[in-house]
């Protein structure tokens, strides 16, 4: 079998075979030896960045450390500096994997991974999807994700979809007419699994429910559905299991890190303890006992190009009391939900659509620090933002041009520059909120 997916990673310079071998070695470490493995990896990655990353050394304030809890907790704001200033010595933007965070918290930034770290991220993803019989080289994916609408970006993503054996359903318009077309594609395609944004797949599930359709009746090759990026509520999971006709697997990840937690075959949300170290901290940045909620703080154990050490991702969670060093379990995740925008034409669009709009405008210049978008009427939105400078007329025109392209024209926006943005009681910044 020609493993096109693996070949594509290799051609892009990612050492997948070496990463898989290292990942397999980690999996074989016995439970009793795992705490030592984690401590060694934590110490190694911190020592590396203190030596080779001036940006991180400046944040810590010294070149050595003795106590893990004395290390600073990094926020997204800390990372809103030009990328070249945050890279470790020996790395350039041309020699690393570069991407931009979703900005779902309102604090977008550009990040980097060295190619070895990105390869082991893929080894982690491939391993977990394999729990459900998904093989990225063979299995055909129905993908509910956004896609750039500019010609080059669109073609690039479509090519990546072909190489990765997936068909993408763009989610900017999920009106009934579009959902009807999606259903038609399932009738004529032998999809093995579904992967994508929770809210989009739930909208499709509700469409199927209204028509009393079970998806596996029209696409019997389907085996499993992975939902990601947004909260999956229990009632939605029940609806999807009934009307998709397959198991629903809950995924929690971050593009700048890896899969953070992935529902295992026992139904537990198993944390990735192979490439990440996950802490739950209180407001004073002290570890809380398992079973107690706190902010999720994550260390990437392999990324040498860019420091993600004690990185506060912006979510609140609870570790299960039965967690172990080798197999930590996420008992509860709080506050990862996005509203749906309903537009004058009848379009329904996930709140994450606004990420694609803002991503196309906000650059790595550090000006716009935070933003939230509120839908106040069917055709009216407010954008509150924190920035070192007022948005220019040109920027506003670019934003509205992108909005018309991704959503629809004749929507009305007002722009309010703020000193600070209102947060939830838990400190979470909700990027999109519908007041309808």
CSV table of C-alpha atoms in Angstrom, one decimal:
chain,number,residue,atom,x,y,z
A,1,UNK,CA,0.0,0.0,0.0
A,2,UNK,CA,1.4,3.4,-1.0
A,3,UNK,CA,1.4,5.5,2.1
A,4,UNK,CA,0.8,8.9,0.6
A,5,UNK,CA,0.1,10.7,3.9
A,6,UNK,CA,3.4,9.6,5.4
A,7,UNK,CA,5.3,10.4,2.2
A,8,UNK,CA,3.8,13.9,2.2
A,9,UNK,CA,5.1,14.5,5.7
A,10,UNK,CA,8.6,13.2,4.7
A,11,UNK,CA,8.7,15.4,1.6
A,12,UNK,CA,8.0,18.4,3.9
A,13,UNK,CA,11.0,17.6,6.0
A,14,UNK,CA,9.2,16.0,9.0
A,15,UNK,CA,11.2,12.9,10.3
A,16,UNK,CA,8.1,10.8,10.8
A,17,UNK,CA,9.8,7.4,11.1
A,18,UNK,CA,12.2,8.7,13.7
A,19,UNK,CA,9.3,10.4,15.6
A,20,UNK,CA,7.2,7.2,15.5
A,21,UNK,CA,10.1,5.2,16.9
A,22,UNK,CA,10.6,7.7,19.7
A,23,UNK,CA,6.9,7.8,20.4
A,24,UNK,CA,6.7,4.0,20.5
A,25,UNK,CA,9.6,3.9,23.0
A,26,UNK,CA,7.7,6.4,25.3
A,27,UNK,CA,4.6,4.2,25.2
A,28,UNK,CA,6.6,1.2,26.5
A,29,UNK,CA,7.8,3.0,29.6
A,30,UNK,CA,6.3,1.3,32.7
A,31,UNK,CA,3.9,3.2,34.9
A,32,UNK,CA,6.4,3.2,37.9
A,33,UNK,CA,9.1,4.8,35.7
A,34,UNK,CA,6.9,7.4,34.1
A,35,UNK,CA,7.1,10.1,36.8
A,36,UNK,CA,10.9,10.1,36.2
A,37,UNK,CA,10.5,10.3,32.5
A,38,UNK,CA,8.2,13.3,32.8
A,39,UNK,CA,10.5,15.1,35.3
A,40,UNK,CA,13.5,14.5,33.0
A,41,UNK,CA,11.7,15.8,29.9
A,42,UNK,CA,10.5,18.9,31.8
A,43,UNK,CA,14.0,19.7,33.0
A,44,UNK,CA,15.5,19.1,29.6
A,45,UNK,CA,13.1,21.4,27.7
A,46,UNK,CA,13.4,24.2,30.3
A,47,UNK,CA,17.2,23.9,30.4
A,48,UNK,CA,17.3,24.1,26.6
A,49,UNK,CA,15.2,27.2,26.3
A,50,UNK,CA,17.1,29.0,29.1
A,51,UNK,CA,20.3,28.3,27.2
A,52,UNK,CA,19.2,28.9,23.6
A,53,UNK,CA,16.1,31.2,23.8
A,54,UNK,CA,16.8,34.8,24.9
A,55,UNK,CA,13.1,35.6,24.9
A,56,UNK,CA,12.3,32.8,27.4
A,57,UNK,CA,15.4,33.5,29.5
A,58,UNK,CA,14.3,37.1,29.8
A,59,UNK,CA,10.8,36.0,30.9
A,60,UNK,CA,12.3,33.8,33.6
A,61,UNK,CA,14.8,36.5,34.6
A,62,UNK,CA,17.7,34.1,35.0
A,63,UNK,CA,19.5,31.3,33.1
A,64,UNK,CA,19.0,28.5,35.6
A,65,UNK,CA,16.1,27.2,37.7
A,66,UNK,CA,15.7,25.1,40.8
A,67,UNK,CA,11.9,24.9,41.4
A,68,UNK,CA,9.4,24.2,38.7
A,69,UNK,CA,6.7,26.2,40.5
A,70,UNK,CA,9.0,29.3,40.3
A,71,UNK,CA,8.8,29.3,36.5
A,72,UNK,CA,6.4,31.9,35.0
A,73,UNK,CA,3.1,30.8,33.7
A,74,UNK,CA,3.0,32.1,30.1
A,75,UNK,CA,-0.2,33.7,28.7
A,76,UNK,CA,-1.1,34.2,25.1
A,77,UNK,CA,-0.4,37.9,25.6
A,78,UNK,CA,3.2,37.0,26.5
A,79,UNK,CA,3.5,35.4,23.0
A,80,UNK,CA,2.1,38.4,21.0
A,81,UNK,CA,5.5,39.4,19.9
A,82,UNK,CA,7.0,39.1,16.4
A,83,UNK,CA,7.9,35.4,15.9
A,84,UNK,CA,11.5,35.9,15.0
A,85,UNK,CA,12.0,37.4,18.5
A,86,UNK,CA,10.6,34.2,20.1
A,87,UNK,CA,12.6,31.6,18.2
A,88,UNK,CA,15.4,29.7,19.8
A,89,UNK,CA,19.0,30.2,18.4
A,90,UNK,CA,19.6,28.1,15.4
A,91,UNK,CA,16.0,28.3,14.1
A,92,UNK,CA,14.5,30.6,11.5
A,93,UNK,CA,11.0,31.0,10.2
A,94,UNK,CA,12.1,29.1,7.1
A,95,UNK,CA,13.3,26.0,9.0
A,96,UNK,CA,10.4,25.5,11.3
A,97,UNK,CA,6.7,24.7,11.0
A,98,UNK,CA,4.8,28.1,11.4
A,99,UNK,CA,1.1,28.5,12.0
A,100,UNK,CA,-1.4,30.9,13.7
A,101,UNK,CA,-3.6,30.1,16.6
A,102,UNK,CA,-7.4,30.2,16.1
A,103,UNK,CA,-7.9,33.3,18.3
A,104,UNK,CA,-11.0,31.7,19.8
A,105,UNK,CA,-9.9,33.2,23.1
A,106,UNK,CA,-9.5,36.6,21.5
A,107,UNK,CA,-5.7,36.5,21.7
A,108,UNK,CA,-4.3,35.2,18.4
A,109,UNK,CA,-0.6,34.8,17.8
A,110,UNK,CA,1.8,33.2,15.3
A,111,UNK,CA,3.7,30.2,16.7
A,112,UNK,CA,6.4,27.7,15.5
A,113,UNK,CA,7.4,24.1,16.1
A,114,UNK,CA,10.7,22.6,15.1
A,115,UNK,CA,10.2,19.8,12.5
A,116,UNK,CA,11.1,17.0,15.0
A,117,UNK,CA,8.5,18.3,17.4
A,118,UNK,CA,5.8,18.6,14.7
A,119,UNK,CA,6.6,15.0,13.6
A,120,UNK,CA,6.1,13.6,17.0
A,121,UNK,CA,2.8,15.6,17.2
A,122,UNK,CA,1.7,13.6,14.1
A,123,UNK,CA,2.9,10.4,15.7
A,124,UNK,CA,0.7,11.2,18.7
A,125,UNK,CA,-2.3,12.0,16.5
A,126,UNK,CA,-1.9,8.9,14.3
A,127,UNK,CA,-1.6,6.7,17.5
A,128,UNK,CA,-4.8,8.0,19.0
A,129,UNK,CA,-6.9,7.9,15.9
A,130,UNK,CA,-5.7,4.3,15.5
A,131,UNK,CA,-7.7,3.4,18.6
A,132,UNK,CA,-10.7,3.5,16.4
A,133,UNK,CA,-9.3,1.8,13.3
A,134,UNK,CA,-8.5,5.1,11.5
A,135,UNK,CA,-5.4,4.9,9.2
A,136,UNK,CA,-4.5,8.3,7.8
A,137,UNK,CA,-2.9,6.5,4.8
A,138,UNK,CA,-6.1,4.6,3.9
A,139,UNK,CA,-9.2,5.9,5.7
A,140,UNK,CA,-11.3,8.5,3.9
A,141,UNK,CA,-12.3,11.5,6.0
A,142,UNK,CA,-15.4,13.7,5.8
A,143,UNK,CA,-14.0,16.9,7.1
A,144,UNK,CA,-16.2,19.7,8.6
A,145,UNK,CA,-13.6,22.5,8.7
A,146,UNK,CA,-13.2,26.1,7.5
A,147,UNK,CA,-11.2,26.8,4.3
A,148,UNK,CA,-9.5,29.9,3.0
A,149,UNK,CA,-11.6,31.5,0.2
A,150,UNK,CA,-8.7,33.3,-1.6
A,151,UNK,CA,-7.7,31.4,-4.7
A,152,UNK,CA,-4.2,30.3,-3.7
A,153,UNK,CA,-5.2,29.4,-0.1
A,154,UNK,CA,-8.2,27.5,-1.3
A,155,UNK,CA,-6.3,25.4,-3.8
A,156,UNK,CA,-3.5,24.8,-1.3
A,157,UNK,CA,-6.0,23.4,1.3
A,158,UNK,CA,-7.8,21.3,-1.4
A,159,UNK,CA,-4.5,19.8,-2.4
A,160,UNK,CA,-3.7,19.0,1.2
A,161,UNK,CA,-7.1,17.4,1.5
A,162,UNK,CA,-6.4,15.1,-1.5
A,163,UNK,CA,-3.0,14.1,-0.1
A,164,UNK,CA,-4.5,13.4,3.3
A,165,UNK,CA,-7.5,11.3,1.9
A,166,UNK,CA,-10.2,13.7,3.0
A,167,UNK,CA,-13.1,15.7,1.5
A,168,UNK,CA,-13.8,19.0,3.1
A,169,UNK,CA,-17.2,20.5,3.7
A,170,UNK,CA,-16.7,24.3,4.2
A,171,UNK,CA,-18.7,25.4,7.2
A,172,UNK,CA,-19.2,29.1,6.5
A,173,UNK,CA,-22.8,28.5,5.3
A,174,UNK,CA,-24.7,25.7,6.9
A,175,UNK,CA,-28.2,26.5,5.7
A,176,UNK,CA,-30.5,23.7,4.8
A,177,UNK,CA,-29.7,23.9,1.1
A,178,UNK,CA,-26.0,23.4,1.8
A,179,UNK,CA,-26.7,20.6,4.3
A,180,UNK,CA,-28.8,18.9,1.7
A,181,UNK,CA,-25.7,18.9,-0.6
A,182,UNK,CA,-23.6,17.5,2.2
A,183,UNK,CA,-26.0,14.7,2.7
A,184,UNK,CA,-25.9,14.0,-1.1
A,185,UNK,CA,-22.1,13.7,-0.9
A,186,UNK,CA,-22.4,11.1,1.9
A,187,UNK,CA,-24.8,9.1,-0.3
A,188,UNK,CA,-22.2,8.8,-3.1
A,189,UNK,CA,-19.0,8.5,-1.1
A,190,UNK,CA,-17.4,5.7,1.0
A,191,UNK,CA,-16.4,7.8,3.9
A,192,UNK,CA,-14.7,5.9,6.8
A,193,UNK,CA,-14.9,8.7,9.5
A,194,UNK,CA,-16.0,12.2,10.2
A,195,UNK,CA,-13.8,14.9,11.8
A,196,UNK,CA,-14.5,18.5,12.4
A,197,UNK,CA,-15.9,21.4,14.5
A,198,UNK,CA,-18.5,20.3,17.0
A,199,UNK,CA,-21.1,23.0,16.3
A,200,UNK,CA,-21.0,22.3,12.5
A,201,UNK,CA,-21.5,18.5,12.9
A,202,UNK,CA,-24.2,19.1,15.5
A,203,UNK,CA,-26.1,21.3,13.0
A,204,UNK,CA,-25.8,18.5,10.4
A,205,UNK,CA,-27.1,16.1,13.1
A,206,UNK,CA,-30.1,18.3,13.7
A,207,UNK,CA,-30.8,18.4,10.0
A,208,UNK,CA,-30.7,14.6,9.8
A,209,UNK,CA,-33.0,14.5,12.9
A,210,UNK,CA,-35.6,16.8,11.3
A,211,UNK,CA,-35.7,14.4,8.3
A,212,UNK,CA,-35.6,11.2,10.4
A,213,UNK,CA,-32.4,10.1,8.7
A,214,UNK,CA,-29.6,7.9,10.1
A,215,UNK,CA,-26.4,8.7,8.2
A,216,UNK,CA,-25.1,5.1,8.2
A,217,UNK,CA,-28.2,4.1,6.3
A,218,UNK,CA,-27.0,6.2,3.3
A,219,UNK,CA,-23.2,5.8,4.0
A,220,UNK,CA,-22.7,2.4,5.6
A,221,UNK,CA,-18.9,2.6,5.5
A,222,UNK,CA,-18.8,5.2,8.3
A,223,UNK,CA,-17.2,3.9,11.5
A,224,UNK,CA,-16.6,6.8,13.9
A,225,UNK,CA,-16.9,10.6,14.3
A,226,UNK,CA,-14.3,12.8,16.0
A,227,UNK,CA,-15.5,16.3,17.2
A,228,UNK,CA,-13.1,19.1,18.2
A,229,UNK,CA,-12.6,22.8,19.0
A,230,UNK,CA,-15.8,23.4,20.8
A,231,UNK,CA,-17.7,21.9,23.8
A,232,UNK,CA,-19.7,18.7,23.1
A,233,UNK,CA,-22.7,18.7,25.3
A,234,UNK,CA,-24.2,15.4,26.4
A,235,UNK,CA,-27.5,16.0,24.6
A,236,UNK,CA,-25.7,16.8,21.4
A,237,UNK,CA,-23.6,13.6,21.7
A,238,UNK,CA,-26.8,11.5,22.1
A,239,UNK,CA,-28.3,13.2,19.1
A,240,UNK,CA,-25.2,12.6,17.0
A,241,UNK,CA,-24.9,9.0,18.0
A,242,UNK,CA,-28.5,8.4,17.0
A,243,UNK,CA,-28.6,10.2,13.7
A,244,UNK,CA,-25.0,9.6,12.5
A,245,UNK,CA,-25.3,6.0,13.7
A,246,UNK,CA,-21.6,5.8,14.8
A,247,UNK,CA,-19.6,6.4,18.0
A,248,UNK,CA,-18.8,10.0,18.8
A,249,UNK,CA,-15.3,10.7,20.0
A,250,UNK,CA,-14.5,13.9,21.9
A,251,UNK,CA,-11.2,15.6,21.1
A,252,UNK,CA,-9.5,18.5,22.9
A,253,UNK,CA,-6.5,20.0,21.2
A,254,UNK,CA,-4.6,23.2,20.4
A,255,UNK,CA,-2.8,23.8,17.1
A,256,UNK,CA,0.2,25.3,18.9
A,257,UNK,CA,0.6,22.1,21.1
A,258,UNK,CA,-0.9,18.7,20.1
A,259,UNK,CA,-4.0,16.7,20.9
A,260,UNK,CA,-4.4,17.5,24.6
A,261,UNK,CA,-7.0,15.0,25.5
A,262,UNK,CA,-8.7,12.3,23.4
A,263,UNK,CA,-11.6,10.1,24.4
A,264,UNK,CA,-10.3,6.5,24.7
A,265,UNK,CA,-12.2,3.3,24.0
A,266,UNK,CA,-13.3,3.2,27.7
A,267,UNK,CA,-15.0,6.5,27.3
A,268,UNK,CA,-12.4,8.4,29.4
A,269,UNK,CA,-10.9,11.7,28.1
A,270,UNK,CA,-7.3,10.5,28.3
A,271,UNK,CA,-4.7,13.3,28.4
A,272,UNK,CA,-1.7,13.1,26.1
A,273,UNK,CA,1.2,12.4,28.6
A,274,UNK,CA,3.6,11.4,25.9
A,275,UNK,CA,4.4,14.8,24.4
A,276,UNK,CA,2.8,17.2,26.9
A,277,UNK,CA,2.8,17.8,30.6
A,278,UNK,CA,-0.6,19.1,31.8
A,279,UNK,CA,-1.1,21.0,35.1
A,280,UNK,CA,-4.3,22.3,36.8
A,281,UNK,CA,-3.5,25.5,38.7
A,282,UNK,CA,-5.4,27.9,40.9
A,283,UNK,CA,-5.4,31.7,40.5
A,284,UNK,CA,-2.1,31.9,42.4
A,285,UNK,CA,-0.5,29.4,40.0
A,286,UNK,CA,-0.4,26.6,42.5
A,287,UNK,CA,-1.3,23.0,41.7
A,288,UNK,CA,-4.7,22.0,42.8
A,289,UNK,CA,-5.6,18.4,43.9
A,290,UNK,CA,-7.2,16.1,41.3
A,291,UNK,CA,-10.9,16.5,41.3
A,292,UNK,CA,-10.6,20.3,41.8
A,293,UNK,CA,-11.2,22.7,38.9
A,294,UNK,CA,-8.5,25.2,37.9
A,295,UNK,CA,-6.9,26.7,34.8
A,296,UNK,CA,-5.3,24.3,32.4
A,297,UNK,CA,-1.5,25.0,32.0
A,298,UNK,CA,0.5,22.9,29.5
A,299,UNK,CA,4.2,22.3,28.7
A,300,UNK,CA,5.3,21.0,25.3
A,301,UNK,CA,8.0,18.5,26.1
A,302,UNK,CA,9.6,18.4,22.7
A,303,UNK,CA,9.3,21.8,21.0
A,304,UNK,CA,12.8,23.3,21.0
A,305,UNK,CA,12.1,26.0,18.4
A,306,UNK,CA,9.6,27.9,20.5
A,307,UNK,CA,8.9,27.7,24.3
A,308,UNK,CA,5.5,26.5,25.4
A,309,UNK,CA,6.5,26.0,29.1
A,310,UNK,CA,3.7,26.4,31.7
A,311,UNK,CA,1.5,27.8,29.0
A,312,UNK,CA,-2.0,28.9,30.1
A,313,UNK,CA,-4.2,27.8,27.3
A,314,UNK,CA,-7.3,29.8,28.5
A,315,UNK,CA,-9.6,27.0,29.6
A,316,UNK,CA,-10.7,25.7,33.0
A,317,UNK,CA,-10.6,21.9,33.7
A,318,UNK,CA,-10.6,19.2,36.3
A,319,UNK,CA,-8.3,16.2,36.4
A,320,UNK,CA,-10.0,12.9,37.4
A,321,UNK,CA,-9.1,11.5,40.8
A,322,UNK,CA,-8.1,8.2,39.2
A,323,UNK,CA,-5.4,9.9,37.1
A,324,UNK,CA,-1.9,8.5,37.0
A,325,UNK,CA,1.4,10.0,35.7
A,326,UNK,CA,1.2,7.8,32.6
A,327,UNK,CA,-2.5,8.0,32.1
A,328,UNK,CA,-4.0,11.3,33.4
A,329,UNK,CA,-7.7,11.7,32.7
A,330,UNK,CA,-9.5,15.0,32.0
A,331,UNK,CA,-12.7,14.7,34.1
A,332,UNK,CA,-14.2,18.0,33.0
A,333,UNK,CA,-13.5,20.8,30.5
A,334,UNK,CA,-15.3,24.1,31.1
A,335,UNK,CA,-16.0,27.0,28.7
A,336,UNK,CA,-15.2,25.8,25.2
A,337,UNK,CA,-18.4,26.7,23.4
A,338,UNK,CA,-19.1,28.9,20.4
A,339,UNK,CA,-22.5,30.3,19.4
A,340,UNK,CA,-24.0,30.1,16.0
A,341,UNK,CA,-24.5,33.2,13.9
A,342,UNK,CA,-27.8,33.4,12.1
A,343,UNK,CA,-27.7,35.8,9.2
A,344,UNK,CA,-30.4,37.7,7.2
A,345,UNK,CA,-30.1,35.3,4.2
A,346,UNK,CA,-30.8,32.3,6.5
A,347,UNK,CA,-27.2,31.2,6.6
A,348,UNK,CA,-26.1,29.6,9.9
A,349,UNK,CA,-22.4,30.0,10.6
A,350,UNK,CA,-20.3,28.8,13.5
A,351,UNK,CA,-18.7,31.4,15.7
A,352,UNK,CA,-15.3,30.1,14.7
A,353,UNK,CA,-16.0,31.5,11.2
A,354,UNK,CA,-15.0,34.8,12.6
A,355,UNK,CA,-11.6,33.4,13.3
A,356,UNK,CA,-11.1,33.0,9.6
A,357,UNK,CA,-12.1,36.5,9.0
A,358,UNK,CA,-9.8,38.0,11.7
A,359,UNK,CA,-7.0,35.6,10.8
A,360,UNK,CA,-6.9,37.1,7.3
A,361,UNK,CA,-6.5,40.6,8.8
A,362,UNK,CA,-4.6,40.3,12.0
A,363,UNK,CA,-0.9,40.1,11.4
A,364,UNK,CA,2.0,39.3,13.7
A,365,UNK,CA,2.6,42.9,14.5
A,366,UNK,CA,1.3,42.9,18.1
A,367,UNK,CA,-1.1,45.8,17.5
A,368,UNK,CA,-4.5,44.1,18.0
A,369,UNK,CA,-4.2,42.2,21.3
A,370,UNK,CA,-7.7,41.0,21.9
A,371,UNK,CA,-11.1,41.2,20.3
A,372,UNK,CA,-14.6,40.0,20.7
A,373,UNK,CA,-17.6,40.0,18.3
A,374,UNK,CA,-21.2,40.3,19.4
A,375,UNK,CA,-24.2,39.8,17.2
A,376,UNK,CA,-26.8,42.4,18.4
A,377,UNK,CA,-29.3,42.1,15.6
A,378,UNK,CA,-29.8,39.7,12.7
A,379,UNK,CA,-27.7,42.0,10.5
A,380,UNK,CA,-25.7,44.0,13.1
A,381,UNK,CA,-22.4,43.2,14.9
A,382,UNK,CA,-20.1,44.9,17.3
A,383,UNK,CA,-16.4,44.4,17.4
A,384,UNK,CA,-14.7,45.4,20.6
A,385,UNK,CA,-10.9,45.3,20.4
A,386,UNK,CA,-7.8,46.1,22.5
A,387,UNK,CA,-5.1,47.6,20.4
A,388,UNK,CA,-2.1,49.9,20.7
A,389,UNK,CA,-3.5,51.9,17.8
A,390,UNK,CA,-7.0,52.6,16.4
A,391,UNK,CA,-8.0,50.4,13.5
A,392,UNK,CA,-7.4,52.3,10.3
A,393,UNK,CA,-10.0,52.9,7.6
A,394,UNK,CA,-8.1,50.5,5.4
A,395,UNK,CA,-8.1,47.8,8.0
A,396,UNK,CA,-11.8,48.2,8.6
A,397,UNK,CA,-12.4,48.0,4.8
A,398,UNK,CA,-10.3,44.8,4.7
A,399,UNK,CA,-12.3,43.3,7.6
A,400,UNK,CA,-15.6,44.1,6.0
A,401,UNK,CA,-14.4,42.9,2.6
A,402,UNK,CA,-13.5,39.6,4.3
A,403,UNK,CA,-16.8,39.4,6.2
A,404,UNK,CA,-18.7,39.9,2.9
A,405,UNK,CA,-16.6,37.1,1.3
A,406,UNK,CA,-16.8,34.6,4.1
A,407,UNK,CA,-20.3,35.3,5.3
A,408,UNK,CA,-22.5,37.6,3.2
A,409,UNK,CA,-22.6,41.3,2.2
A,410,UNK,CA,-24.8,44.1,3.8
A,411,UNK,CA,-23.9,43.3,7.4
A,412,UNK,CA,-23.4,46.2,9.6
A,413,UNK,CA,-20.4,46.5,12.0
A,414,UNK,CA,-19.4,49.0,14.6
A,415,UNK,CA,-15.8,49.1,16.1
A,416,UNK,CA,-15.1,49.9,19.7
A,417,UNK,CA,-11.5,50.3,20.8
A,418,UNK,CA,-11.3,49.3,24.5
A,419,UNK,CA,-8.7,49.5,27.2
A,420,UNK,CA,-9.8,46.1,28.5
A,421,UNK,CA,-12.5,43.6,27.4
A,422,UNK,CA,-15.1,42.1,29.6
A,423,UNK,CA,-14.4,38.5,30.6
A,424,UNK,CA,-16.5,35.8,32.1
A,425,UNK,CA,-16.4,35.1,35.8
A,426,UNK,CA,-13.7,32.4,35.1
A,427,UNK,CA,-11.5,34.8,33.1
A,428,UNK,CA,-12.4,33.4,29.8
A,429,UNK,CA,-12.8,35.7,26.8
A,430,UNK,CA,-15.6,34.6,24.5
A,431,UNK,CA,-14.6,35.5,21.0
A,432,UNK,CA,-18.1,35.4,19.6
A,433,UNK,CA,-21.5,35.9,21.3
A,434,UNK,CA,-24.9,36.1,19.9
A,435,UNK,CA,-27.3,38.4,21.8
A,436,UNK,CA,-30.3,37.4,19.6
